[in-house]
């Protein structure tokens, strides 16, 4: 028999279903709710309600994470409990209210599926044999310790002290205290398995003593933290009193003892060697900071400002290298050719050597197509001159504050990009690269290009005033190098402040030499292969240049060389080959079918198809102009042509119609035929006057039936009187002609001076023919034009005779 909390006797059963419980140990006379969710546990509860007179064995599992514990994972000692209430929950779980009755020991697991059924034996406490006075003393000690635990902040049931006063049984007292201390399962199980009540009391006493030490230490830590807070507040009030006393005494500049931050700032200001005006402003802000509370928002703004001012290189400069021979070696080592740019840098160093530090830094603008080495040239110049290098990307910048900085009134304000660059360089004379200056934007926030005028003007940048600093900074020692793709996109006043150096594309021979000297070693190193693994031949590199790239620069060429290196690396890694020799056929095997072939070029002499030359931001391009005729009248232009190019076509038609008789064209031709002119690649916009003579040649070829020599390309603007006017981009256009295998280029007479900029290799492969009038163009470009001119006089005489016959009356015949 066992007794419940009310004193009723209940029959003890030796065979009961087992409910494994997690994270808790149930003691006799303990009443608590349990949530049951496992399917096997729910079946055990149902069996207890239906078959075991609501009795069930509760035993803790050793591993709380185990969903389906084995018998070995369950403690042997548990508690027989009665299910007082049961309620089903909406989520499928059940909630039961149980009351512990008696301890029991598991003798055997008679059933494991679908739930545990155990054979148990009752485990009673041993009889107390110690002196009753000693037992009462330890019981009283436990009550007092528990009261102190509650006093120090331990959250327990408010009625527990009252209940403990009425309990005289030492075992029940120990179990009640243990059930309220939230012990770990292992420790609580140890208490449950201790059958000597007095021994159980001693263990509870030890646990309470340990808990008291922990709570005392927590209270001590809290008191220390509170004392620190009180100390900080005390120091703040004392500091405010010191400031008030100093203010009354008029000693504004005196320094409070121990103010390390102010001392540090003063030392930095002295070391920075600022100009007098700037130092005065900085000291003024330092006095303001000294009077403020360190945690105020305004003090944070002033502190950031002082950090910027003291970190800037007001008097720190790089030691320049003025050795011209060494500078030339560095420039030649980093870049192939680019003679004009290198010469200009060496001129600067030569003048610097003669004049000393009085010379202002040059402001250069490197303009050319992508991939010709503009940005890398800036790094090379910095290395050659011994200066620090800083790059400022201006592409897409639309806010004026990016250049001049934000005023300190705004939250999160900071200096402009130039002041940031100087702080990064840590010297006041670095090489500053202004990348993509032609892509500066502008909107409602201002015009950055206009703000750049002050920066790039040698007469103004000596006292450049950033809005954030609110003090002048000398930028005249900096060397500015701007880069652009389209010079026309830079506003006139800004372009006027820079010395423009044009960088055109490279010839095939130059690309070959650059590849051998720079690109191939770089890509071999990046892809982990050596000369023992791959051998690049001139034939193979030329094949890459000719069949897989058609550009002014080198970026796609470097990508293709990198692709070849990766293919070779993969073969070596797979153990297929030890060395690969890259010939023309090998390149095609590795990279696939050629992207550019002979079929892309016009290799036949056709009527009405002329070869023109165009300039783009990516270099020169070959432009084919097609003309055809049909019944009707008028002129149709297609190929997404701009207004200027449309006017060029109308000008060409006007010239031809006005000289139809001299050109041997029937005057009725334009009344009976419609002329359609098309420029392929219709998705690409095209504009400009340089296709004037090409349009006129295509139209005359169409009308006269004379084919155009496909080896002749031309560029030039045409007038109504047949004159050929000069155009731009001759070097870039001639490079494009050479890439397409064209051997004759017709250019305006006034562009003859531009041939001096053309590489010697190009002059050897391409014959440049300067012309003054369209008649010279026709003599060169149209095949059979000489024969056509001979027939013009005969045709004119025949027509006159026919007209004469028509005027004779029939009666006189």
XYZ file of N, CA and C in Angstrom, residues 557-672:
348
model
N 42.491 40.382 -76.178
C 43.680 39.596 -76.501
C 44.231 38.937 -75.234
N 44.285 39.692 -74.133
C 44.778 39.115 -72.880
C 43.850 38.015 -72.384
N 42.533 38.201 -72.567
C 41.583 37.161 -72.142
C 41.809 35.872 -72.934
N 42.018 36.005 -74.248
C 42.214 34.818 -75.077
C 43.527 34.116 -74.732
N 44.581 34.884 -74.470
C 45.849 34.271 -74.061
C 45.665 33.555 -72.722
N 44.914 34.178 -71.813
C 44.603 33.525 -70.534
C 43.816 32.240 -70.739
N 42.872 32.247 -71.701
C 42.098 31.034 -71.994
C 43.010 29.927 -72.520
N 43.963 30.270 -73.381
C 44.914 29.274 -73.885
C 45.737 28.682 -72.736
N 46.199 29.542 -71.829
C 46.985 29.059 -70.684
C 46.164 28.114 -69.810
N 44.893 28.417 -69.620
C 44.039 27.539 -68.806
C 43.824 26.182 -69.485
N 43.656 26.212 -70.811
C 43.504 24.941 -71.541
C 44.750 24.080 -71.390
N 45.915 24.720 -71.511
C 47.170 23.979 -71.362
C 47.309 23.462 -69.926
N 46.961 24.284 -68.951
C 47.050 23.874 -67.546
C 46.171 22.661 -67.273
N 44.983 22.625 -67.884
C 44.080 21.492 -67.678
C 44.672 20.213 -68.278
N 45.305 20.344 -69.451
C 45.922 19.169 -70.066
C 47.065 18.628 -69.207
N 47.834 19.540 -68.637
C 48.956 19.125 -67.796
C 48.439 18.467 -66.518
N 47.388 19.051 -65.930
C 46.826 18.501 -64.694
C 46.251 17.110 -64.910
N 45.727 16.858 -66.109
C 45.159 15.544 -66.424
C 46.214 14.556 -66.894
N 47.459 15.020 -67.041
C 48.546 14.142 -67.437
C 48.557 13.781 -68.902
N 47.879 14.590 -69.732
C 47.812 14.274 -71.161
C 49.113 14.629 -71.882
N 49.650 15.823 -71.610
C 50.865 16.270 -72.285
C 51.782 16.940 -71.265
N 53.049 17.039 -71.642
C 54.006 17.749 -70.799
C 54.277 19.153 -71.322
N 54.285 19.309 -72.671
C 54.501 20.625 -73.270
C 53.608 20.780 -74.487
N 53.048 21.986 -74.645
C 52.191 22.301 -75.789
C 52.832 23.423 -76.583
N 52.967 23.230 -77.878
C 53.484 24.264 -78.761
C 52.309 24.897 -79.478
N 52.090 26.182 -79.228
C 50.896 26.864 -79.736
C 51.171 27.428 -81.123
N 50.740 26.683 -82.154
C 50.773 27.140 -83.540
C 49.393 27.644 -83.919
N 49.230 28.066 -85.159
C 47.942 28.606 -85.614
C 46.844 27.550 -85.490
N 47.131 26.319 -85.943
C 46.122 25.255 -85.878
C 45.837 24.853 -84.431
N 46.872 24.866 -83.590
C 46.670 24.516 -82.182
C 45.746 25.509 -81.498
N 45.909 26.800 -81.818
C 45.065 27.844 -81.231
C 43.604 27.603 -81.579
N 43.333 27.267 -82.841
C 41.946 27.031 -83.282
C 41.387 25.786 -82.609
N 42.224 24.745 -82.423
C 41.766 23.530 -81.736
C 41.369 23.827 -80.298
N 42.122 24.723 -79.637
C 41.866 25.012 -78.223
C 40.735 26.022 -78.025
N 40.693 27.070 -78.865
C 39.710 28.149 -78.670
C 38.439 27.957 -79.485
N 38.430 26.995 -80.391
C 37.234 26.779 -81.197
C 37.311 27.499 -82.529
N 36.202 27.535 -83.266
C 36.192 28.171 -84.591
C 36.542 29.656 -84.486
N 37.255 30.191 -85.481
C 37.615 31.618 -85.457
C 36.372 32.507 -85.422
N 36.472 33.578 -84.652
C 35.358 34.532 -84.551
C 35.333 35.432 -85.783
N 36.506 35.848 -86.243
C 36.615 36.722 -87.412
C 37.334 35.959 -88.519
N 36.700 35.855 -89.676
C 37.270 35.111 -90.791
C 37.306 35.994 -92.029
N 37.859 35.441 -93.090
C 37.919 36.173 -94.361
C 36.529 36.500 -94.891
N 35.535 35.662 -94.508
C 34.172 35.906 -94.997
C 33.619 37.221 -94.472
N 34.169 37.691 -93.312
C 33.705 38.965 -92.761
C 34.194 40.140 -93.590
N 35.215 39.924 -94.395
C 35.768 41.001 -95.197
C 35.140 40.984 -96.585
N 35.099 42.136 -97.217
C 34.568 42.235 -98.573
C 35.704 41.917 -99.543
N 35.660 40.702 -100.138
C 36.785 40.253 -100.957
C 36.476 40.244 -102.449
N 35.382 40.917 -102.855
C 35.075 41.026 -104.286
C 34.774 42.477 -104.630
N 35.045 42.838 -105.864
C 34.732 44.184 -106.358
C 33.267 44.209 -106.767
N 32.461 44.984 -106.087
C 31.021 45.006 -106.343
C 30.571 46.395 -106.754
N 29.459 46.425 -107.462
C 28.841 47.689 -107.868
C 27.968 48.181 -106.708
N 28.164 49.411 -106.322
C 27.328 50.014 -105.285
C 27.721 49.664 -103.863
N 28.854 48.989 -103.659
C 29.315 48.644 -102.305
C 30.678 49.290 -102.089
N 30.726 50.317 -101.218
C 31.964 51.048 -100.950
C 32.419 50.783 -99.522
N 33.741 50.868 -99.316
C 34.323 50.633 -97.987
C 34.677 51.970 -97.350
N 34.011 52.284 -96.236
C 34.279 53.519 -95.510
C 34.993 53.228 -94.206
N 35.425 54.270 -93.545
C 36.133 54.154 -92.271
C 35.450 55.043 -91.246
N 35.267 54.521 -90.044
C 34.575 55.273 -88.983
C 35.407 55.268 -87.716
N 35.195 56.283 -86.883
C 35.854 56.369 -85.576
C 34.824 56.114 -84.493
N 35.186 55.271 -83.500
C 34.320 55.026 -82.342
C 35.153 55.174 -81.072
N 34.469 55.158 -79.935
C 35.188 55.267 -78.657
C 36.096 54.070 -78.419
N 35.819 52.954 -79.108
C 36.647 51.755 -78.961
C 37.714 51.655 -80.040
N 37.914 52.715 -80.836
C 38.913 52.699 -81.899
C 38.261 52.830 -83.263
N 39.023 52.552 -84.312
C 38.510 52.661 -85.666
C 37.730 51.426 -86.076
N 36.806 51.613 -87.047
C 36.000 50.522 -87.573
C 35.867 50.674 -89.077
N 35.773 49.531 -89.771
C 35.501 49.531 -91.212
C 33.995 49.498 -91.398
N 33.503 50.342 -92.324
C 32.070 50.514 -92.507
C 31.743 50.282 -93.974
N 30.906 49.288 -94.268
C 30.505 49.022 -95.651
C 29.216 49.777 -95.951
N 29.195 50.464 -97.094
C 28.016 51.227 -97.518
C 27.468 50.584 -98.780
N 26.203 50.168 -98.732
C 25.566 49.487 -99.865
C 24.523 50.406 -100.486
N 24.464 50.428 -101.820
C 23.475 51.245 -102.539
C 22.827 50.402 -103.623
N 21.548 50.562 -103.777
C 20.815 49.856 -104.833
C 19.748 50.781 -105.398
N 19.201 50.408 -106.570
C 18.203 51.269 -107.234
C 16.994 50.425 -107.597
N 15.872 51.124 -107.761
C 14.621 50.467 -108.139
C 13.712 51.510 -108.772
N 12.618 51.074 -109.381
C 11.697 52.017 -109.994
C 11.081 52.907 -108.931
N 10.901 54.150 -109.259
C 10.356 55.120 -108.318
C 11.180 56.387 -108.371
N 11.138 57.118 -107.275
C 11.952 58.314 -107.199
C 12.209 58.653 -105.729
N 13.294 59.381 -105.477
C 13.612 59.769 -104.104
C 14.816 59.003 -103.564
N 15.099 59.237 -102.263
C 16.260 58.655 -101.576
C 15.804 58.043 -100.257
N 16.164 56.779 -100.038
C 15.849 56.083 -98.785
C 17.155 55.740 -98.078
N 17.218 56.066 -96.783
C 18.425 55.815 -95.983
C 18.061 54.927 -94.793
N 18.761 53.809 -94.609
C 18.511 52.904 -93.484
C 19.843 52.539 -92.828
N 19.738 51.978 -91.606
C 20.942 51.601 -90.855
C 21.121 52.435 -89.609
N 20.035 53.085 -89.127
C 20.065 53.926 -87.924
C 21.107 55.040 -88.075
N 20.896 55.875 -89.086
C 21.829 56.957 -89.377
C 21.433 58.221 -88.620
N 22.440 58.990 -88.200
C 22.193 60.254 -87.538
C 21.907 61.357 -88.537
N 21.533 62.507 -88.011
C 21.143 63.625 -88.859
C 22.297 64.098 -89.740
N 23.500 64.142 -89.210
C 24.645 64.631 -89.985
C 24.948 63.688 -91.142
N 24.877 62.380 -90.916
C 25.159 61.421 -91.988
C 24.072 61.470 -93.052
N 22.822 61.681 -92.657
C 21.738 61.827 -93.647
C 21.979 63.047 -94.542
N 22.439 64.130 -93.919
C 22.729 65.323 -94.710
C 23.901 65.089 -95.647
N 24.883 64.277 -95.216
C 26.005 63.934 -96.095
C 25.516 63.195 -97.331
N 24.564 62.267 -97.154
C 24.011 61.533 -98.297
C 23.266 62.476 -99.234
N 22.509 63.411 -98.682
C 21.784 64.377 -99.530
C 22.767 65.296 -100.252
N 23.866 65.647 -99.575
C 24.888 66.469 -100.215
C 25.518 65.716 -101.388
N 25.792 64.432 -101.196
C 26.359 63.627 -102.278
C 25.406 63.553 -103.464
N 24.108 63.329 -103.201
C 23.104 63.307 -104.284
C 23.055 64.660 -104.987
N 23.098 65.744 -104.194
C 23.067 67.091 -104.784
C 24.251 67.337 -105.700
N 25.428 66.890 -105.272
C 26.618 67.065 -106.117
C 26.471 66.282 -107.426
N 26.011 65.016 -107.327
C 25.914 64.164 -108.516
C 24.868 64.715 -109.489
N 23.710 65.153 -108.989
C 22.659 65.665 -109.878
C 23.081 66.960 -110.566
N 23.828 67.776 -109.807
C 24.245 69.054 -110.401
C 25.307 68.865 -111.485
N 25.956 67.712 -111.504
C 26.993 67.444 -112.500
C 26.692 66.175 -113.266
N 25.436 65.913 -113.484
C 25.032 64.689 -114.171
C 25.620 64.613 -115.580
N 25.626 65.744 -116.295
C 26.134 65.731 -117.672
C 27.629 65.421 -117.693
N 28.412 66.087 -116.796
C 29.844 65.851 -116.772
C 30.188 64.428 -116.340
N 29.306 63.817 -115.538
C 29.562 62.464 -115.041
C 28.970 61.392 -115.944
N 28.322 61.802 -117.034
C 27.758 60.837 -117.975
C 26.524 60.150 -117.454
N 25.697 60.881 -116.726
C 24.469 60.320 -116.149
C 23.271 60.940 -116.849
N 22.307 60.098 -117.181
C 21.074 60.568 -117.802
C 20.334 61.469 -116.820
N 19.929 62.633 -117.273
C 19.267 63.592 -116.378
C 17.923 63.084 -115.880
N 17.312 62.142 -116.599
C 16.011 61.588 -116.186
C 16.160 60.430 -115.197
N 17.391 60.068 -114.882
C 17.609 58.900 -114.017
C 16.942 59.081 -112.651
N 17.097 60.243 -112.058
C 16.593 60.453 -110.696
C 15.079 60.593 -110.665
N 14.463 60.902 -111.854
C 13.000 60.967 -111.908
C 12.387 59.586 -112.083
N 13.188 58.625 -112.522
C 12.657 57.301 -112.818
C 13.111 56.237 -111.815
